[in-house]
PDB file of C-alpha atoms in Angstrom:
ATOM      1  CA  MET Y  21     -62.512  86.554  26.372  1.00  0.00           C
ATOM      2  CA  ALA Y  22     -65.120  88.797  27.947  1.00  0.00           C
ATOM      3  CA  ASN Y  23     -65.692  86.258  30.733  1.00  0.00           C
ATOM      4  CA  HIS Y  24     -62.517  87.333  32.527  1.00  0.00           C
ATOM      5  CA  HIS Y  25     -61.344  90.079  34.888  1.00  0.00           C
ATOM      6  CA  VAL Y  26     -57.887  91.522  35.482  1.00  0.00           C
ATOM      7  CA  PHE Y  27     -56.709  92.089  39.053  1.00  0.00           C
ATOM      8  CA  ASN Y  28     -53.616  93.978  40.149  1.00  0.00           C
ATOM      9  CA  SER Y  29     -51.282  92.847  42.937  1.00  0.00           C
ATOM     10  CA  ASP Y  30     -53.524  94.463  45.584  1.00  0.00           C
ATOM     11  CA  GLY Y  31     -56.523  92.414  44.473  1.00  0.00           C
ATOM     12  CA  THR Y  32     -58.249  95.371  42.824  1.00  0.00           C
ATOM     13  CA  ASP Y  33     -60.267  94.640  39.689  1.00  0.00           C
ATOM     14  CA  ILE Y  34     -58.676  96.804  36.969  1.00  0.00           C
ATOM     15  CA  SER Y  35     -60.713  95.382  34.082  1.00  0.00           C
ATOM     16  CA  GLU Y  36     -62.380  98.718  33.306  1.00  0.00           C
ATOM     17  CA  THR Y  37     -59.052 100.475  32.773  1.00  0.00           C
ATOM     18  CA  ASP Y  38     -57.058  97.613  31.228  1.00  0.00           C
ATOM     19  CA  THR Y  39     -56.518  98.401  27.547  1.00  0.00           C
ATOM     20  CA  TRP Y  40     -54.288  95.503  26.484  1.00  0.00           C
ATOM     21  CA  LEU Y  41     -55.341  93.521  23.412  1.00  0.00           C
ATOM     22  CA  ALA Y  42     -53.992  90.146  22.313  1.00  0.00           C
ATOM     23  CA  LEU Y  43     -53.085  89.677  18.668  1.00  0.00           C
ATOM     24  CA  SER Y  44     -55.370  86.886  17.416  1.00  0.00           C
ATOM     25  CA  THR Y  45     -53.626  83.672  16.412  1.00  0.00           C
ATOM     26  CA  ASN Y  46     -54.764  80.069  16.086  1.00  0.00           C
ATOM     27  CA  GLU Y  47     -52.871  79.229  19.291  1.00  0.00           C
ATOM     28  CA  LEU Y  48     -54.214  82.143  21.373  1.00  0.00           C
ATOM     29  CA  PRO Y  49     -55.401  80.668  24.698  1.00  0.00           C
ATOM     30  CA  ASP Y  50     -58.541  82.036  26.292  1.00  0.00           C
ATOM     31  CA  GLY Y  51     -57.864  84.748  28.862  1.00  0.00           C
ATOM     32  CA  ILE Y  52     -54.503  86.162  27.744  1.00  0.00           C
ATOM     33  CA  THR Y  53     -56.204  89.570  27.674  1.00  0.00           C
ATOM     34  CA  LEU Y  54     -59.808  90.671  27.996  1.00  0.00           C
ATOM     35  CA  THR Y  55     -60.059  91.339  24.252  1.00  0.00           C
ATOM     36  CA  ASP Y  56     -58.221  90.306  21.124  1.00  0.00           C
ATOM     37  CA  ILE Y  57     -57.650  91.932  17.754  1.00  0.00           C
ATOM     38  CA  SER Y  58     -56.842  90.508  14.345  1.00  0.00           C
ATOM     39  CA  LEU Y  59     -53.766  91.609  12.446  1.00  0.00           C
ATOM     40  CA  LEU Y  60     -55.938  93.208   9.755  1.00  0.00           C
ATOM     41  CA  GLU Y  61     -57.960  95.167  12.333  1.00  0.00           C
ATOM     42  CA  LEU Y  62     -54.778  96.356  14.021  1.00  0.00           C
ATOM     43  CA  LEU Y  63     -53.255  97.579  10.770  1.00  0.00           C
ATOM     44  CA  GLN Y  64     -56.456  99.496   9.902  1.00  0.00           C
ATOM     45  CA  LYS Y  65     -56.642 101.353  13.236  1.00  0.00           C
ATOM     46  CA  GLN Y  66     -55.668 105.024  13.218  1.00  0.00           C
ATOM     47  CA  GLU Y  67     -54.741 105.116  16.901  1.00  0.00           C
ATOM     48  CA  LYS Y  68     -51.874 103.123  18.378  1.00  0.00           C
ATOM     49  CA  LEU Y  69     -52.895 100.316  20.727  1.00  0.00           C
ATOM     50  CA  GLU Y  70     -51.362  98.246  23.525  1.00  0.00           C
ATOM     51  CA  VAL Y  71     -50.878  94.779  22.045  1.00  0.00           C
ATOM     52  CA  VAL Y  72     -49.653  91.453  23.401  1.00  0.00           C
ATOM     53  CA  LEU Y  73     -47.898  89.274  20.821  1.00  0.00           C
ATOM     54  CA  PRO Y  74     -47.211  85.518  20.994  1.00  0.00           C
ATOM     55  CA  LEU Y  75     -43.540  85.069  21.917  1.00  0.00           C
ATOM     56  CA  ALA Y  76     -43.377  81.668  20.190  1.00  0.00           C
ATOM     57  CA  ASP Y  77     -44.243  83.291  16.853  1.00  0.00           C
ATOM     58  CA  LEU Y  78     -41.388  85.779  17.199  1.00  0.00           C
ATOM     59  CA  LEU Y  79     -38.694  83.111  17.613  1.00  0.00           C
ATOM     60  CA  ASP Y  80     -36.677  81.142  15.103  1.00  0.00           C
ATOM     61  CA  ALA Y  81     -36.084  77.382  15.317  1.00  0.00           C
ATOM     62  CA  LYS Y  82     -33.190  77.888  17.771  1.00  0.00           C
ATOM     63  CA  GLY Y  83     -35.278  79.995  20.166  1.00  0.00           C
ATOM     64  CA  ASN Y  84     -33.731  83.344  19.240  1.00  0.00           C
ATOM     65  CA  ILE Y  85     -35.639  86.415  18.086  1.00  0.00           C
ATOM     66  CA  ALA Y  86     -36.289  85.807  14.392  1.00  0.00           C
ATOM     67  CA  GLY Y  87     -34.961  88.058  11.670  1.00  0.00           C
ATOM     68  CA  GLY Y  88     -35.962  88.284   8.032  1.00  0.00           C
ATOM     69  CA  LEU Y  89     -39.652  88.510   7.288  1.00  0.00           C
ATOM     70  CA  LEU Y  90     -40.654  88.211  10.953  1.00  0.00           C
ATOM     71  CA  LEU Y  91     -38.438  91.153  11.819  1.00  0.00           C
ATOM     72  CA  GLN Y  92     -40.135  93.175   9.066  1.00  0.00           C
ATOM     73  CA  VAL Y  93     -43.560  92.197  10.426  1.00  0.00           C
ATOM     74  CA  ARG Y  94     -42.494  93.282  13.934  1.00  0.00           C
ATOM     75  CA  GLU Y  95     -41.271  96.622  12.561  1.00  0.00           C
ATOM     76  CA  LEU Y  96     -44.606  97.100  10.755  1.00  0.00           C
ATOM     77  CA  LEU Y  97     -46.527  96.243  13.925  1.00  0.00           C
ATOM     78  CA  ALA Y  98     -44.428  98.706  15.930  1.00  0.00           C
ATOM     79  CA  LYS Y  99     -45.902 101.512  13.817  1.00  0.00           C
ATOM     80  CA  HIS Y 100     -49.392 100.563  15.069  1.00  0.00           C
ATOM     81  CA  ILE Y 101     -48.587  99.730  18.688  1.00  0.00           C
ATOM     82  CA  SER Y 102     -48.089 102.198  21.533  1.00  0.00           C
ATOM     83  CA  ARG Y 103     -46.957  99.619  24.080  1.00  0.00           C
ATOM     84  CA  THR Y 104     -45.875  96.047  23.399  1.00  0.00           C
ATOM     85  CA  GLY Y 105     -46.191  92.908  25.439  1.00  0.00           C
ATOM     86  CA  VAL Y 106     -45.670  89.216  24.811  1.00  0.00           C
ATOM     87  CA  TRP Y 107     -47.366  86.087  26.069  1.00  0.00           C
ATOM     88  CA  VAL Y 108     -45.670  82.791  26.701  1.00  0.00           C
ATOM     89  CA  THR Y 109     -47.094  79.466  27.778  1.00  0.00           C
ATOM     90  CA  SER Y 110     -45.461  77.975  30.855  1.00  0.00           C
ATOM     91  CA  ASP Y 111     -45.040  74.623  29.095  1.00  0.00           C
ATOM     92  CA  SER Y 112     -42.385  76.321  26.920  1.00  0.00           C
ATOM     93  CA  ASP Y 113     -38.703  75.788  27.625  1.00  0.00           C
ATOM     94  CA  THR Y 114     -37.477  78.124  30.397  1.00  0.00           C
ATOM     95  CA  GLU Y 115     -34.170  78.471  28.546  1.00  0.00           C
ATOM     96  CA  VAL Y 116     -36.003  80.512  25.906  1.00  0.00           C
ATOM     97  CA  LEU Y 117     -36.345  83.321  28.456  1.00  0.00           C
ATOM     98  CA  THR Y 118     -32.664  83.301  29.355  1.00  0.00           C
ATOM     99  CA  ARG Y 119     -31.605  83.403  25.676  1.00  0.00           C
ATOM    100  CA  ILE Y 120     -33.459  86.641  24.898  1.00  0.00           C
ATOM    101  CA  PRO Y 121     -33.212  88.832  28.006  1.00  0.00           C
ATOM    102  CA  GLU Y 122     -32.650  92.094  26.087  1.00  0.00           C
ATOM    103  CA  PHE Y 123     -35.868  91.578  24.123  1.00  0.00           C
ATOM    104  CA  LEU Y 124     -37.883  90.669  27.220  1.00  0.00           C
ATOM    105  CA  LEU Y 125     -36.603  93.641  29.205  1.00  0.00           C
ATOM    106  CA  GLN Y 126     -38.034  95.942  26.493  1.00  0.00           C
ATOM    107  CA  GLN Y 127     -41.591  94.622  26.926  1.00  0.00           C
ATOM    108  CA  ASP Y 128     -44.211  96.564  28.885  1.00  0.00           C
ATOM    109  CA  LEU Y 129     -46.173  93.420  29.789  1.00  0.00           C
ATOM    110  CA  ILE Y 130     -45.337  89.729  29.867  1.00  0.00           C
ATOM    111  CA  VAL Y 131     -48.267  87.346  30.208  1.00  0.00           C
ATOM    112  CA  ILE Y 132     -47.495  83.838  31.433  1.00  0.00           C
ATOM    113  CA  HIS Y 133     -50.242  81.416  30.472  1.00  0.00           C
ATOM    114  CA  VAL Y 134     -50.542  78.357  32.718  1.00  0.00           C
ATOM    115  CA  PRO Y 135     -52.228  75.579  30.696  1.00  0.00           C
ATOM    116  CA  SER Y 136     -52.807  73.236  33.646  1.00  0.00           C
ATOM    117  CA  PHE Y 137     -53.395  73.711  37.371  1.00  0.00           C
ATOM    118  CA  VAL Y 138     -50.635  71.213  38.179  1.00  0.00           C
ATOM    119  CA  ASP Y 139     -48.068  73.000  35.995  1.00  0.00           C
ATOM    120  CA  GLY Y 140     -45.837  74.914  38.420  1.00  0.00           C
ATOM    121  CA  ARG Y 141     -43.517  76.316  35.766  1.00  0.00           C
ATOM    122  CA  GLY Y 142     -45.377  79.633  35.841  1.00  0.00           C
ATOM    123  CA  PHE Y 143     -43.705  80.259  39.207  1.00  0.00           C
ATOM    124  CA  SER Y 144     -40.287  79.591  37.661  1.00  0.00           C
ATOM    125  CA  PHE Y 145     -41.027  81.794  34.666  1.00  0.00           C
ATOM    126  CA  ALA Y 146     -42.024  84.747  36.863  1.00  0.00           C
ATOM    127  CA  GLN Y 147     -38.994  84.313  39.101  1.00  0.00           C
ATOM    128  CA  THR Y 148     -36.635  83.935  36.120  1.00  0.00           C
ATOM    129  CA  LEU Y 149     -37.970  87.153  34.580  1.00  0.00           C
ATOM    130  CA  ARG Y 150     -37.350  89.035  37.838  1.00  0.00           C
ATOM    131  CA  GLN Y 151     -33.848  87.570  38.101  1.00  0.00           C
ATOM    132  CA  LEU Y 152     -33.149  88.779  34.561  1.00  0.00           C
ATOM    133  CA  GLY Y 153     -34.018  92.280  35.771  1.00  0.00           C
ATOM    134  CA  TYR Y 154     -37.496  92.611  34.282  1.00  0.00           C
ATOM    135  CA  GLU Y 155     -39.347  95.355  36.181  1.00  0.00           C
ATOM    136  CA  GLY Y 156     -42.579  95.516  34.159  1.00  0.00           C
ATOM    137  CA  ASP Y 157     -45.940  93.852  34.695  1.00  0.00           C
ATOM    138  CA  ILE Y 158     -45.907  90.057  34.833  1.00  0.00           C
ATOM    139  CA  ARG Y 159     -49.471  88.868  34.355  1.00  0.00           C
ATOM    140  CA  MET Y 160     -50.615  85.341  35.108  1.00  0.00           C
ATOM    141  CA  ALA Y 161     -53.402  83.832  33.008  1.00  0.00           C
ATOM    142  CA  GLY Y 162     -54.868  80.390  32.556  1.00  0.00           C
ATOM    143  CA  ALA Y 163     -55.414  77.498  34.933  1.00  0.00           C
ATOM    144  CA  PHE Y 164     -53.629  78.655  38.079  1.00  0.00           C
ATOM    145  CA  GLY Y 165     -55.621  78.349  41.290  1.00  0.00           C
ATOM    146  CA  ARG Y 166     -56.719  81.224  43.460  1.00  0.00           C
ATOM    147  CA  ASP Y 167     -54.859  79.577  46.351  1.00  0.00           C
ATOM    148  CA  GLN Y 168     -51.649  80.029  44.311  1.00  0.00           C
ATOM    149  CA  ILE Y 169     -52.009  83.801  43.925  1.00  0.00           C
ATOM    150  CA  ALA Y 170     -50.083  84.718  47.109  1.00  0.00           C
ATOM    151  CA  TYR Y 171     -47.245  82.428  46.047  1.00  0.00           C
ATOM    152  CA  LEU Y 172     -47.262  83.809  42.490  1.00  0.00           C
ATOM    153  CA  LEU Y 173     -47.009  87.328  43.931  1.00  0.00           C
ATOM    154  CA  ARG Y 174     -43.921  86.244  45.866  1.00  0.00           C
ATOM    155  CA  ALA Y 175     -42.446  84.748  42.680  1.00  0.00           C
ATOM    156  CA  GLY Y 176     -42.814  88.101  40.885  1.00  0.00           C
ATOM    157  CA  ALA Y 177     -46.277  88.197  39.299  1.00  0.00           C
ATOM    158  CA  THR Y 178     -48.013  91.576  39.502  1.00  0.00           C
ATOM    159  CA  SER Y 179     -51.410  91.044  37.859  1.00  0.00           C
ATOM    160  CA  PHE Y 180     -53.802  88.187  37.218  1.00  0.00           C
ATOM    161  CA  VAL Y 181     -56.506  87.291  34.733  1.00  0.00           C
ATOM    162  CA  LEU Y 182     -59.288  85.437  36.533  1.00  0.00           C
ATOM    163  CA  ASN Y 183     -62.396  83.865  35.073  1.00  0.00           C
ATOM    164  CA  GLU Y 184     -65.822  85.272  35.875  1.00  0.00           C
ATOM    165  CA  HIS Y 185     -66.558  82.605  38.513  1.00  0.00           C
ATOM    166  CA  ASP Y 186     -63.409  83.274  40.559  1.00  0.00           C
ATOM    167  CA  ALA Y 187     -63.782  87.042  40.170  1.00  0.00           C
ATOM    168  CA  LYS Y 188     -67.320  87.026  41.607  1.00  0.00           C
ATOM    169  CA  SER Y 189     -66.395  85.289  44.842  1.00  0.00           C
ATOM    170  CA  ASP Y 190     -64.434  87.019  47.624  1.00  0.00           C
ATOM    171  CA  ILE Y 191     -61.056  87.040  45.955  1.00  0.00           C
ATOM    172  CA  SER Y 192     -59.383  89.576  48.281  1.00  0.00           C
ATOM    173  CA  GLN Y 193     -58.114  86.856  50.651  1.00  0.00           C
ATOM    174  CA  ALA Y 194     -56.145  85.264  47.819  1.00  0.00           C
ATOM    175  CA  PHE Y 195     -54.004  88.420  47.583  1.00  0.00           C
ATOM    176  CA  THR Y 196     -53.129  88.465  51.267  1.00  0.00           C
ATOM    177  CA  ALA Y 197     -49.550  87.561  52.117  1.00  0.00           C
ATOM    178  CA  LEU Y 198     -49.086  84.359  54.043  1.00  0.00           C
ATOM    179  CA  ALA Y 199     -47.997  85.199  57.584  1.00  0.00           C
ATOM    180  CA  SER Y 200     -45.767  82.161  57.986  1.00  0.00           C
ATOM    181  CA  SER Y 201     -44.498  81.874  54.438  1.00  0.00           C
ATOM    182  CA  TYR Y 202     -40.824  81.320  53.812  1.00  0.00           C
ATOM    183  CA  ASP Y 203     -39.223  81.293  50.393  1.00  0.00           C
ATOM    184  CA  GLY Y 204     -35.796  79.906  51.303  1.00  0.00           C
ATOM    185  CA  ARG Y 205     -33.835  83.063  50.535  1.00  0.00           C
ATOM    186  CA  ASP Y 206     -32.887  84.172  54.048  1.00  0.00           C
ATOM    187  CA  ALA Y 207     -32.642  81.674  56.897  1.00  0.00           C
ATOM    188  CA  SER Y 208     -32.480  84.482  59.467  1.00  0.00           C
ATOM    189  CA  ALA Y 209     -36.068  85.353  58.580  1.00  0.00           C
ATOM    190  CA  LEU Y 210     -37.254  82.141  60.167  1.00  0.00           C
ATOM    191  CA  PRO Y 211     -38.722  82.579  63.688  1.00  0.00           C
ATOM    192  CA  MET Y 212     -36.184  80.181  65.230  1.00  0.00           C
ATOM    193  CA  PHE Y 213     -33.347  82.481  64.179  1.00  0.00           C
ATOM    194  CA  SER Y 214     -34.827  85.745  65.398  1.00  0.00           C
ATOM    195  CA  LYS Y 215     -32.510  87.945  67.467  1.00  0.00           C
ATOM    196  CA  THR Y 216     -34.894  89.014  70.220  1.00  0.00           C
TER     197      THR Y 216
END
């Protein structure tokens, strides 16, 4: 995971100060965070860490936050975590997000992993989270394109994990708002409706 950089919404590389760790699982995609940590390592640490957990592993078969043993594991983890985040893959069902808004609103970071460049559901996920009232950091990771960054910012994303190749090139232009963009929310914002 060291071949990635984290950028904030201004296009500033914040990799040096980003302290989020992803809890290692078999399904952990590359680039969720810059570093990962195993459950055993986490439980042995004296200091509390900022950890991103896999949302899919916290849900029951119906898509609700699981109770029982998983709830006990979450309570144990909470004793070793200073700030909690979750990651979700955009090929998950969007309804999952709308079923657990209270849980999501408590997270400090939500990472949306885009498994394929042509998968536009990351936009919907970010927008849905904002509509639910989530005010924290929404981080995009995975196979989104640098030409999608300005649009992802408009959808609600606030930080991005980019691979080493994209981070080395001039990435600042990708964070620039599109002068003629229109998101369909306010028709009076279109030039033809201006009141000049």
